[in-house]
């Protein structure tokens, strides 16, 4: 798009359906690399991809020609299809409906990237539920507890 410029950094979080601990170490890094390729193939700039057993964090430069909901639908559909094709889990893998998306200034990028790449260490001290609720609170996002991720 001619003469259209932006710098929009988005940190998105999405979870495994039923919050099952399915994203295990033997293939977790492969998944993160694959999601990085999806992000790049869809016109965004991948800044960090990471996560833990039951969820994924992605941080990317948002392209001006795409809305977040369309972009997230592509990332989630493509990655779940790939997981199923690889046979990494018994049965059918899928992500829960929805996601969280938060914007950050360029000056905050390094902090977000470090946070995402250190998820394993981070989750020794804090649950995903606590982490996600803190994000919503920190960003003043109003939410209905009935529609949060399926916390068990």
Short mmCIF file of C-alpha atoms in Angstrom, two decimals:
data_model
loop_
_atom_site.label_atom_id
_atom_site.label_comp_id
_atom_site.label_asym_id
_atom_site.label_seq_id
_atom_site.Cartn_x
_atom_site.Cartn_y
_atom_site.Cartn_z
CA UNK A 1 0.00 0.00 0.00
CA UNK A 2 1.68 3.20 -1.18
CA UNK A 3 2.47 5.89 1.39
CA UNK A 4 1.14 3.83 4.29
CA UNK A 5 3.55 3.25 7.14
CA UNK A 6 3.18 1.90 10.63
CA UNK A 7 5.02 0.44 13.60
CA UNK A 8 2.56 -1.66 15.57
CA UNK A 9 3.94 -4.37 17.84
CA UNK A 10 1.42 -6.95 19.01
CA UNK A 11 1.88 -9.55 21.76
CA UNK A 12 -0.75 -12.28 21.36
CA UNK A 13 -1.44 -15.26 23.61
CA UNK A 14 -3.52 -18.34 22.85
CA UNK A 15 -4.07 -21.66 24.60
CA UNK A 16 -4.48 -25.36 23.88
CA UNK A 17 -8.12 -26.46 23.87
CA UNK A 18 -9.05 -27.75 27.30
CA UNK A 19 -5.77 -26.29 28.62
CA UNK A 20 -4.11 -29.66 28.19
CA UNK A 21 -0.32 -29.80 28.63
CA UNK A 22 0.31 -31.03 25.09
CA UNK A 23 3.12 -28.77 23.86
CA UNK A 24 6.04 -30.82 25.12
CA UNK A 25 9.77 -30.27 24.82
CA UNK A 26 10.52 -32.83 22.06
CA UNK A 27 8.59 -30.74 19.50
CA UNK A 28 7.96 -27.36 21.18
CA UNK A 29 10.85 -25.60 19.42
CA UNK A 30 9.70 -26.98 16.06
CA UNK A 31 6.24 -25.55 16.71
CA UNK A 32 7.67 -22.14 17.58
CA UNK A 33 9.76 -22.15 14.40
CA UNK A 34 6.74 -23.16 12.35
CA UNK A 35 4.63 -20.36 13.85
CA UNK A 36 7.48 -17.94 13.09
CA UNK A 37 7.28 -19.02 9.44
CA UNK A 38 3.49 -18.51 9.41
CA UNK A 39 3.93 -14.99 10.79
CA UNK A 40 6.53 -14.09 8.15
CA UNK A 41 4.59 -15.72 5.30
CA UNK A 42 1.62 -13.51 6.14
CA UNK A 43 3.42 -10.19 5.89
CA UNK A 44 4.28 -9.64 9.55
CA UNK A 45 7.65 -9.33 11.24
CA UNK A 46 8.20 -12.05 13.83
CA UNK A 47 9.84 -10.62 16.96
CA UNK A 48 9.47 -13.61 19.32
CA UNK A 49 7.58 -16.89 19.61
CA UNK A 50 7.54 -18.94 22.78
CA UNK A 51 5.32 -20.53 25.31
CA UNK A 52 4.81 -23.37 27.66
CA UNK A 53 2.95 -26.68 27.87
CA UNK A 54 -0.54 -25.29 27.33
CA UNK A 55 -0.16 -21.94 25.57
CA UNK A 56 1.84 -19.88 23.07
CA UNK A 57 2.97 -16.25 23.03
CA UNK A 58 3.73 -14.52 19.74
CA UNK A 59 5.14 -11.02 19.34
CA UNK A 60 5.11 -9.51 15.89
CA UNK A 61 5.08 -6.33 13.86
CA UNK A 62 1.53 -6.07 12.56
CA UNK A 63 1.16 -5.53 8.80
CA UNK A 64 -1.02 -2.56 7.82
CA UNK A 65 -3.09 -4.64 5.43
CA UNK A 66 -4.37 -7.20 7.95
CA UNK A 67 -6.63 -7.07 10.98
CA UNK A 68 -5.61 -8.90 14.14
CA UNK A 69 -8.55 -11.32 14.13
CA UNK A 70 -7.82 -12.46 10.55
CA UNK A 71 -4.12 -12.76 11.32
CA UNK A 72 -4.70 -14.81 14.48
CA UNK A 73 -7.14 -17.09 12.68
CA UNK A 74 -4.44 -17.89 10.12
CA UNK A 75 -1.76 -18.50 12.76
CA UNK A 76 -3.96 -20.75 14.86
CA UNK A 77 -5.51 -22.72 11.97
CA UNK A 78 -2.20 -23.27 10.18
CA UNK A 79 -0.32 -24.29 13.32
CA UNK A 80 -3.02 -26.71 14.56
CA UNK A 81 -3.20 -28.30 11.10
CA UNK A 82 0.59 -28.71 11.11
CA UNK A 83 0.59 -30.25 14.62
CA UNK A 84 -2.03 -32.78 13.49
CA UNK A 85 -0.16 -33.58 10.28
CA UNK A 86 3.03 -34.22 12.27
CA UNK A 87 1.21 -36.59 14.62
CA UNK A 88 2.70 -34.94 17.71
CA UNK A 89 -0.37 -35.70 19.85
CA UNK A 90 -2.78 -38.57 20.21
CA UNK A 91 -6.15 -37.58 18.83
CA UNK A 92 -6.98 -34.23 17.28
CA UNK A 93 -5.10 -31.13 18.43
CA UNK A 94 -6.83 -27.76 18.47
CA UNK A 95 -6.47 -24.34 20.05
CA UNK A 96 -9.17 -22.85 22.26
CA UNK A 97 -11.37 -20.20 20.72
CA UNK A 98 -10.12 -16.68 21.22
CA UNK A 99 -6.83 -15.07 22.17
CA UNK A 100 -5.46 -12.07 23.98
CA UNK A 101 -3.71 -9.32 22.01
CA UNK A 102 -1.80 -6.43 23.52
CA UNK A 103 0.11 -3.59 21.85
CA UNK A 104 3.52 -2.36 22.91
CA UNK A 105 5.71 0.61 22.05
CA UNK A 106 8.97 -0.01 20.23
CA UNK A 107 10.84 0.98 23.40
CA UNK A 108 9.21 -2.00 25.20
CA UNK A 109 10.16 -4.63 22.62
CA UNK A 110 13.24 -6.02 24.39
CA UNK A 111 11.30 -6.58 27.62
CA UNK A 112 8.49 -8.42 25.82
CA UNK A 113 10.93 -10.53 23.81
CA UNK A 114 12.83 -11.54 26.96
CA UNK A 115 9.56 -12.35 28.71
CA UNK A 116 8.46 -14.63 25.85
CA UNK A 117 11.75 -16.47 25.44
CA UNK A 118 11.94 -17.15 29.18
CA UNK A 119 8.52 -18.77 29.53
CA UNK A 120 9.84 -22.01 31.05
CA UNK A 121 11.55 -20.14 33.87
CA UNK A 122 8.62 -17.75 34.26
CA UNK A 123 6.12 -20.59 34.73
CA UNK A 124 8.07 -22.11 37.58
CA UNK A 125 6.73 -19.20 39.63
CA UNK A 126 3.42 -18.22 38.02
CA UNK A 127 0.54 -20.14 36.46
CA UNK A 128 -0.80 -19.32 33.02
CA UNK A 129 -4.08 -18.21 34.60
CA UNK A 130 -2.28 -15.75 36.90
CA UNK A 131 -0.14 -14.55 34.00
CA UNK A 132 -3.11 -13.97 31.70
CA UNK A 133 -5.27 -12.25 34.30
CA UNK A 134 -2.35 -9.92 35.11
CA UNK A 135 -2.03 -9.00 31.41
CA UNK A 136 -5.73 -8.17 31.23
CA UNK A 137 -5.52 -6.11 34.41
CA UNK A 138 -2.30 -4.31 33.41
CA UNK A 139 -3.88 -3.28 30.10
CA UNK A 140 -7.23 -2.29 31.67
CA UNK A 141 -9.06 -4.84 29.55
CA UNK A 142 -12.58 -5.46 30.74
CA UNK A 143 -13.47 -9.14 30.56
CA UNK A 144 -16.21 -11.55 31.45
CA UNK A 145 -14.83 -14.53 33.36
CA UNK A 146 -17.25 -16.82 31.50
CA UNK A 147 -15.34 -16.16 28.28
CA UNK A 148 -11.75 -16.49 29.45
CA UNK A 149 -9.64 -19.45 28.45
CA UNK A 150 -10.91 -22.73 29.85
CA UNK A 151 -9.03 -22.62 33.12
CA UNK A 152 -9.14 -25.89 35.03
#
